[in-house]
Amino acid sequence: MTEPVGEREPAFWYAIPHGYLQMDLDPPVERIEALVRQVLSLPEEMRLRAEEVLRFYAGVVISLNARRVQACLIGSHPDDAGGIAFSVLTVSTVPASGGNAKLVIASLAGTAADSADEGMRPLELPCGTGFLAEKKVVTTAPGRSAEGSDTPLEGRVWQGTVAVTGSGTSDIIMIQMVTAAVELADDYRDILLGVAHTVAFTDPSLPAAGGHELPEPGTAAATIRNDFG
C-alpha cells in the first residue's frame, strides 16, 4: 500500500510494510471530543489511567507535528524468544540548508563514502542518491522508576535513518526506524531499506510510474513484503 503525504507538504509516496499501524497525527476535533467524553465517563481509577494515556498521546502528536513528521507507524513482530518486538517508523521532511536538497544529500553521501564510521554509508535508490546512518544509543525507557529513586529508567535502542530527496522538492525526506530489539537490528535495517527503495516522487498508481510492477525478488524493495524473511 502506498501513502502520499498531505497537501501542505511536498508530494511523495512510499510503501507501508507489513505489521505496521499508522498513528493519526491530525485527528479531527470531533474525534478528540468524543474520546474525552469517553474518558470522563470512566470510573475514577480507570479515568486517571486513561487521562494519563490521553495526555501522552496529545504530547506525542504535538511533538511530531512540530518536527514536520508526516507519518508515524508502530510495528509489532514476533521475536526469536516467542515474544513481540516493537518498533517505530517515522517519515518526516527537513528543509535543506541553502535550499538545494540534492546538493546537501550528495555532500552527505560523499561524507558517508569517505567516513571510517561503519554506521554511515551512501545509497543508490530508485528515486535518487541518499545515505543510511545507524547507531545504538542509550535512552530513557518507558515505565516507572523504582520506588524512592529519581533516576529515570534507561534502555538501549537501535536507530536507523535514511535520507533521500527528489525532483520537485527542496526538502530532504527522512525515514527513521527505532527499536529496543537491538538483537534484531539486521532485520529492521532490511525493513528500513525496503521502505526507502519504494520512495517515489510521482504517483505510482499512474501507468507511466510502473506502480503495478512487483519489486524484483531478492532486492531491498522486495524485503518489506516479507519483513523478517
PDB file of N, CA, C and O in Angstrom, residues 30-80:
ATOM      1  N   GLU A  30     -13.812  16.496  16.282  1.00  0.00           N
ATOM      2  CA  GLU A  30     -14.945  15.704  16.755  1.00  0.00           C
ATOM      3  C   GLU A  30     -14.495  14.399  17.403  1.00  0.00           C
ATOM      4  O   GLU A  30     -15.063  13.962  18.410  1.00  0.00           O
ATOM      5  N   ARG A  31     -13.467  13.757  16.828  1.00  0.00           N
ATOM      6  CA  ARG A  31     -12.980  12.507  17.387  1.00  0.00           C
ATOM      7  C   ARG A  31     -12.319  12.736  18.744  1.00  0.00           C
ATOM      8  O   ARG A  31     -12.490  11.945  19.674  1.00  0.00           O
ATOM      9  N   ILE A  32     -11.585  13.836  18.877  1.00  0.00           N
ATOM     10  CA  ILE A  32     -10.935  14.145  20.154  1.00  0.00           C
ATOM     11  C   ILE A  32     -11.981  14.417  21.224  1.00  0.00           C
ATOM     12  O   ILE A  32     -11.875  13.939  22.365  1.00  0.00           O
ATOM     13  N   GLU A  33     -13.005  15.186  20.872  1.00  0.00           N
ATOM     14  CA  GLU A  33     -14.067  15.498  21.835  1.00  0.00           C
ATOM     15  C   GLU A  33     -14.790  14.227  22.278  1.00  0.00           C
ATOM     16  O   GLU A  33     -15.101  14.066  23.473  1.00  0.00           O
ATOM     17  N   ALA A  34     -15.036  13.317  21.327  1.00  0.00           N
ATOM     18  CA  ALA A  34     -15.702  12.059  21.675  1.00  0.00           C
ATOM     19  C   ALA A  34     -14.818  11.219  22.589  1.00  0.00           C
ATOM     20  O   ALA A  34     -15.301  10.587  23.546  1.00  0.00           O
ATOM     21  N   LEU A  35     -13.509  11.226  22.343  1.00  0.00           N
ATOM     22  CA  LEU A  35     -12.576  10.465  23.177  1.00  0.00           C
ATOM     23  C   LEU A  35     -12.523  11.026  24.590  1.00  0.00           C
ATOM     24  O   LEU A  35     -12.507  10.278  25.571  1.00  0.00           O
ATOM     25  N   VAL A  36     -12.526  12.357  24.701  1.00  0.00           N
ATOM     26  CA  VAL A  36     -12.511  12.993  26.023  1.00  0.00           C
ATOM     27  C   VAL A  36     -13.777  12.628  26.797  1.00  0.00           C
ATOM     28  O   VAL A  36     -13.723  12.324  27.999  1.00  0.00           O
ATOM     29  N   ARG A  37     -14.915  12.641  26.111  1.00  0.00           N
ATOM     30  CA  ARG A  37     -16.179  12.282  26.777  1.00  0.00           C
ATOM     31  C   ARG A  37     -16.139  10.834  27.274  1.00  0.00           C
ATOM     32  O   ARG A  37     -16.608  10.535  28.380  1.00  0.00           O
ATOM     33  N   GLN A  38     -15.560   9.939  26.480  1.00  0.00           N
ATOM     34  CA  GLN A  38     -15.440   8.546  26.892  1.00  0.00           C
ATOM     35  C   GLN A  38     -14.557   8.409  28.134  1.00  0.00           C
ATOM     36  O   GLN A  38     -14.874   7.656  29.055  1.00  0.00           O
ATOM     37  N   VAL A  39     -13.447   9.154  28.132  1.00  0.00           N
ATOM     38  CA  VAL A  39     -12.530   9.101  29.276  1.00  0.00           C
ATOM     39  C   VAL A  39     -13.220   9.618  30.534  1.00  0.00           C
ATOM     40  O   VAL A  39     -13.117   9.032  31.621  1.00  0.00           O
ATOM     41  N   LEU A  40     -13.950  10.732  30.425  1.00  0.00           N
ATOM     42  CA  LEU A  40     -14.611  11.325  31.584  1.00  0.00           C
ATOM     43  C   LEU A  40     -15.726  10.439  32.137  1.00  0.00           C
ATOM     44  O   LEU A  40     -16.091  10.549  33.317  1.00  0.00           O
ATOM     45  N   SER A  41     -16.252   9.554  31.308  1.00  0.00           N
ATOM     46  CA  SER A  41     -17.336   8.682  31.747  1.00  0.00           C
ATOM     47  C   SER A  41     -16.837   7.419  32.460  1.00  0.00           C
ATOM     48  O   SER A  41     -17.633   6.665  33.019  1.00  0.00           O
ATOM     49  N   LEU A  42     -15.536   7.207  32.493  1.00  0.00           N
ATOM     50  CA  LEU A  42     -14.975   6.006  33.116  1.00  0.00           C
ATOM     51  C   LEU A  42     -14.986   6.127  34.634  1.00  0.00           C
ATOM     52  O   LEU A  42     -14.997   7.241  35.184  1.00  0.00           O
ATOM     53  N   PRO A  43     -14.948   4.991  35.347  1.00  0.00           N
ATOM     54  CA  PRO A  43     -14.785   5.033  36.812  1.00  0.00           C
ATOM     55  C   PRO A  43     -13.482   5.741  37.169  1.00  0.00           C
ATOM     56  O   PRO A  43     -12.545   5.762  36.360  1.00  0.00           O
ATOM     57  N   GLU A  44     -13.423   6.299  38.371  1.00  0.00           N
ATOM     58  CA  GLU A  44     -12.312   7.181  38.743  1.00  0.00           C
ATOM     59  C   GLU A  44     -10.945   6.554  38.511  1.00  0.00           C
ATOM     60  O   GLU A  44     -10.061   7.181  37.906  1.00  0.00           O
ATOM     61  N   GLU A  45     -10.730   5.315  38.988  1.00  0.00           N
ATOM     62  CA  GLU A  45      -9.405   4.700  38.855  1.00  0.00           C
ATOM     63  C   GLU A  45      -9.029   4.514  37.378  1.00  0.00           C
ATOM     64  O   GLU A  45      -7.903   4.829  36.975  1.00  0.00           O
ATOM     65  N   MET A  46      -9.965   4.032  36.588  1.00  0.00           N
ATOM     66  CA  MET A  46      -9.704   3.850  35.162  1.00  0.00           C
ATOM     67  C   MET A  46      -9.531   5.190  34.467  1.00  0.00           C
ATOM     68  O   MET A  46      -8.728   5.330  33.536  1.00  0.00           O
ATOM     69  N   ARG A  47     -10.308   6.195  34.912  1.00  0.00           N
ATOM     70  CA  ARG A  47     -10.240   7.506  34.278  1.00  0.00           C
ATOM     71  C   ARG A  47      -8.858   8.129  34.448  1.00  0.00           C
ATOM     72  O   ARG A  47      -8.315   8.729  33.513  1.00  0.00           O
ATOM     73  N   LEU A  48      -8.271   7.993  35.634  1.00  0.00           N
ATOM     74  CA  LEU A  48      -6.947   8.568  35.880  1.00  0.00           C
ATOM     75  C   LEU A  48      -5.904   7.972  34.950  1.00  0.00           C
ATOM     76  O   LEU A  48      -5.056   8.678  34.399  1.00  0.00           O
ATOM     77  N   ARG A  49      -5.952   6.643  34.758  1.00  0.00           N
ATOM     78  CA  ARG A  49      -5.007   5.986  33.858  1.00  0.00           C
ATOM     79  C   ARG A  49      -5.263   6.409  32.415  1.00  0.00           C
ATOM     80  O   ARG A  49      -4.324   6.652  31.644  1.00  0.00           O
ATOM     81  N   ALA A  50      -6.542   6.486  32.044  1.00  0.00           N
ATOM     82  CA  ALA A  50      -6.890   6.862  30.677  1.00  0.00           C
ATOM     83  C   ALA A  50      -6.482   8.304  30.383  1.00  0.00           C
ATOM     84  O   ALA A  50      -6.015   8.617  29.282  1.00  0.00           O
ATOM     85  N   GLU A  51      -6.652   9.192  31.358  1.00  0.00           N
ATOM     86  CA  GLU A  51      -6.243  10.576  31.180  1.00  0.00           C
ATOM     87  C   GLU A  51      -4.733  10.676  30.975  1.00  0.00           C
ATOM     88  O   GLU A  51      -4.255  11.478  30.160  1.00  0.00           O
ATOM     89  N   GLU A  52      -3.999   9.849  31.694  1.00  0.00           N
ATOM     90  CA  GLU A  52      -2.542   9.836  31.554  1.00  0.00           C
ATOM     91  C   GLU A  52      -2.142   9.420  30.130  1.00  0.00           C
ATOM     92  O   GLU A  52      -1.270  10.026  29.512  1.00  0.00           O
ATOM     93  N   VAL A  53      -2.801   8.386  29.615  1.00  0.00           N
ATOM     94  CA  VAL A  53      -2.519   7.921  28.252  1.00  0.00           C
ATOM     95  C   VAL A  53      -2.910   8.982  27.230  1.00  0.00           C
ATOM     96  O   VAL A  53      -2.182   9.235  26.253  1.00  0.00           O
ATOM     97  N   LEU A  54      -4.064   9.627  27.432  1.00  0.00           N
ATOM     98  CA  LEU A  54      -4.542  10.645  26.503  1.00  0.00           C
ATOM     99  C   LEU A  54      -3.584  11.837  26.462  1.00  0.00           C
ATOM    100  O   LEU A  54      -3.279  12.361  25.387  1.00  0.00           O
ATOM    101  N   ARG A  55      -3.107  12.257  27.633  1.00  0.00           N
ATOM    102  CA  ARG A  55      -2.139  13.364  27.665  1.00  0.00           C
ATOM    103  C   ARG A  55      -0.838  12.978  26.968  1.00  0.00           C
ATOM    104  O   ARG A  55      -0.225  13.792  26.265  1.00  0.00           O
ATOM    105  N   PHE A  56      -0.412  11.724  27.144  1.00  0.00           N
ATOM    106  CA  PHE A  56       0.809  11.262  26.492  1.00  0.00           C
ATOM    107  C   PHE A  56       0.633  11.281  24.973  1.00  0.00           C
ATOM    108  O   PHE A  56       1.512  11.745  24.239  1.00  0.00           O
ATOM    109  N   TYR A  57      -0.508  10.783  24.499  1.00  0.00           N
ATOM    110  CA  TYR A  57      -0.784  10.779  23.056  1.00  0.00           C
ATOM    111  C   TYR A  57      -0.791  12.203  22.505  1.00  0.00           C
ATOM    112  O   TYR A  57      -0.194  12.478  21.449  1.00  0.00           O
ATOM    113  N   ALA A  58      -1.457  13.122  23.213  1.00  0.00           N
ATOM    114  CA  ALA A  58      -1.511  14.509  22.756  1.00  0.00           C
ATOM    115  C   ALA A  58      -0.112  15.118  22.692  1.00  0.00           C
ATOM    116  O   ALA A  58       0.228  15.830  21.739  1.00  0.00           O
ATOM    117  N   GLY A  59       0.717  14.819  23.694  1.00  0.00           N
ATOM    118  CA  GLY A  59       2.086  15.344  23.702  1.00  0.00           C
ATOM    119  C   GLY A  59       2.908  14.798  22.547  1.00  0.00           C
ATOM    120  O   GLY A  59       3.685  15.535  21.916  1.00  0.00           O
ATOM    121  N   VAL A  60       2.739  13.503  22.247  1.00  0.00           N
ATOM    122  CA  VAL A  60       3.466  12.892  21.129  1.00  0.00           C
ATOM    123  C   VAL A  60       3.049  13.519  19.808  1.00  0.00           C
ATOM    124  O   VAL A  60       3.890  13.862  18.965  1.00  0.00           O
ATOM    125  N   VAL A  61       1.742  13.699  19.598  1.00  0.00           N
ATOM    126  CA  VAL A  61       1.241  14.285  18.349  1.00  0.00           C
ATOM    127  C   VAL A  61       1.763  15.709  18.170  1.00  0.00           C
ATOM    128  O   VAL A  61       2.223  16.083  17.084  1.00  0.00           O
ATOM    129  N   ILE A  62       1.718  16.511  19.227  1.00  0.00           N
ATOM    130  CA  ILE A  62       2.199  17.894  19.150  1.00  0.00           C
ATOM    131  C   ILE A  62       3.693  17.912  18.826  1.00  0.00           C
ATOM    132  O   ILE A  62       4.156  18.687  17.975  1.00  0.00           O
ATOM    133  N   SER A  63       4.460  17.039  19.485  1.00  0.00           N
ATOM    134  CA  SER A  63       5.903  16.984  19.255  1.00  0.00           C
ATOM    135  C   SER A  63       6.239  16.562  17.834  1.00  0.00           C
ATOM    136  O   SER A  63       7.097  17.148  17.170  1.00  0.00           O
ATOM    137  N   LEU A  64       5.547  15.533  17.320  1.00  0.00           N
ATOM    138  CA  LEU A  64       5.812  15.049  15.969  1.00  0.00           C
ATOM    139  C   LEU A  64       5.439  16.089  14.921  1.00  0.00           C
ATOM    140  O   LEU A  64       6.175  16.302  13.948  1.00  0.00           O
ATOM    141  N   ASN A  65       4.310  16.759  15.103  1.00  0.00           N
ATOM    142  CA  ASN A  65       3.899  17.791  14.146  1.00  0.00           C
ATOM    143  C   ASN A  65       4.883  18.960  14.135  1.00  0.00           C
ATOM    144  O   ASN A  65       5.153  19.549  13.088  1.00  0.00           O
ATOM    145  N   ALA A  66       5.427  19.294  15.301  1.00  0.00           N
ATOM    146  CA  ALA A  66       6.395  20.385  15.387  1.00  0.00           C
ATOM    147  C   ALA A  66       7.680  20.053  14.636  1.00  0.00           C
ATOM    148  O   ALA A  66       8.397  20.957  14.190  1.00  0.00           O
ATOM    149  N   ARG A  67       7.958  18.752  14.486  1.00  0.00           N
ATOM    150  CA  ARG A  67       9.168  18.304  13.783  1.00  0.00           C
ATOM    151  C   ARG A  67       8.888  17.897  12.335  1.00  0.00           C
ATOM    152  O   ARG A  67       9.683  17.223  11.719  1.00  0.00           O
ATOM    153  N   ARG A  68       7.744  18.284  11.811  1.00  0.00           N
ATOM    154  CA  ARG A  68       7.356  18.042  10.418  1.00  0.00           C
ATOM    155  C   ARG A  68       7.306  16.551  10.097  1.00  0.00           C
ATOM    156  O   ARG A  68       7.636  16.129   8.989  1.00  0.00           O
ATOM    157  N   VAL A  69       6.909  15.759  11.063  1.00  0.00           N
ATOM    158  CA  VAL A  69       6.736  14.324  10.829  1.00  0.00           C
ATOM    159  C   VAL A  69       5.448  14.116  10.054  1.00  0.00           C
ATOM    160  O   VAL A  69       4.384  14.556  10.468  1.00  0.00           O
ATOM    161  N   GLN A  70       5.547  13.448   8.902  1.00  0.00           N
ATOM    162  CA  GLN A  70       4.388  13.221   8.040  1.00  0.00           C
ATOM    163  C   GLN A  70       3.657  11.926   8.380  1.00  0.00           C
ATOM    164  O   GLN A  70       2.473  11.780   8.103  1.00  0.00           O
ATOM    165  N   ALA A  71       4.378  10.983   8.959  1.00  0.00           N
ATOM    166  CA  ALA A  71       3.764   9.703   9.311  1.00  0.00           C
ATOM    167  C   ALA A  71       4.543   9.075  10.453  1.00  0.00           C
ATOM    168  O   ALA A  71       5.771   9.155  10.516  1.00  0.00           O
ATOM    169  N   CYS A  72       3.816   8.443  11.368  1.00  0.00           N
ATOM    170  CA  CYS A  72       4.405   7.692  12.471  1.00  0.00           C
ATOM    171  C   CYS A  72       3.688   6.352  12.528  1.00  0.00           C
ATOM    172  O   CYS A  72       2.460   6.305  12.668  1.00  0.00           O
ATOM    173  N   LEU A  73       4.448   5.266  12.397  1.00  0.00           N
ATOM    174  CA  LEU A  73       3.865   3.932  12.356  1.00  0.00           C
ATOM    175  C   LEU A  73       4.457   3.068  13.457  1.00  0.00           C
ATOM    176  O   LEU A  73       5.661   3.074  13.685  1.00  0.00           O
ATOM    177  N   ILE A  74       3.592   2.346  14.156  1.00  0.00           N
ATOM    178  CA  ILE A  74       4.011   1.451  15.234  1.00  0.00           C
ATOM    179  C   ILE A  74       4.005   0.024  14.689  1.00  0.00           C
ATOM    180  O   ILE A  74       2.996  -0.436  14.147  1.00  0.00           O
ATOM    181  N   GLY A  75       5.133  -0.664  14.835  1.00  0.00           N
ATOM    182  CA  GLY A  75       5.244  -2.023  14.314  1.00  0.00           C
ATOM    183  C   GLY A  75       5.345  -3.053  15.422  1.00  0.00           C
ATOM    184  O   GLY A  75       5.933  -2.798  16.478  1.00  0.00           O
ATOM    185  N   SER A  76       4.748  -4.210  15.217  1.00  0.00           N
ATOM    186  CA  SER A  76       4.873  -5.328  16.150  1.00  0.00           C
ATOM    187  C   SER A  76       5.098  -6.601  15.343  1.00  0.00           C
ATOM    188  O   SER A  76       4.351  -6.883  14.398  1.00  0.00           O
ATOM    189  N   HIS A  77       6.141  -7.352  15.731  1.00  0.00           N
ATOM    190  CA  HIS A  77       6.514  -8.571  15.029  1.00  0.00           C
ATOM    191  C   HIS A  77       6.988  -9.608  16.040  1.00  0.00           C
ATOM    192  O   HIS A  77       7.516  -9.247  17.098  1.00  0.00           O
ATOM    193  N   PRO A  78       6.822 -10.886  15.750  1.00  0.00           N
ATOM    194  CA  PRO A  78       7.329 -11.924  16.655  1.00  0.00           C
ATOM    195  C   PRO A  78       8.849 -11.912  16.697  1.00  0.00           C
ATOM    196  O   PRO A  78       9.514 -11.711  15.672  1.00  0.00           O
ATOM    197  N   ASP A  79       9.415 -12.092  17.901  1.00  0.00           N
ATOM    198  CA  ASP A  79      10.867 -12.161  18.019  1.00  0.00           C
ATOM    199  C   ASP A  79      11.318 -13.614  18.165  1.00  0.00           C
ATOM    200  O   ASP A  79      10.510 -14.544  18.155  1.00  0.00           O
ATOM    201  N   ASP A  80      12.624 -13.816  18.317  1.00  0.00           N
ATOM    202  CA  ASP A  80      13.180 -15.166  18.378  1.00  0.00           C
ATOM    203  C   ASP A  80      12.856 -15.881  19.686  1.00  0.00           C
ATOM    204  O   ASP A  80      13.007 -17.102  19.775  1.00  0.00           O
TER     205      ASP A  80
END
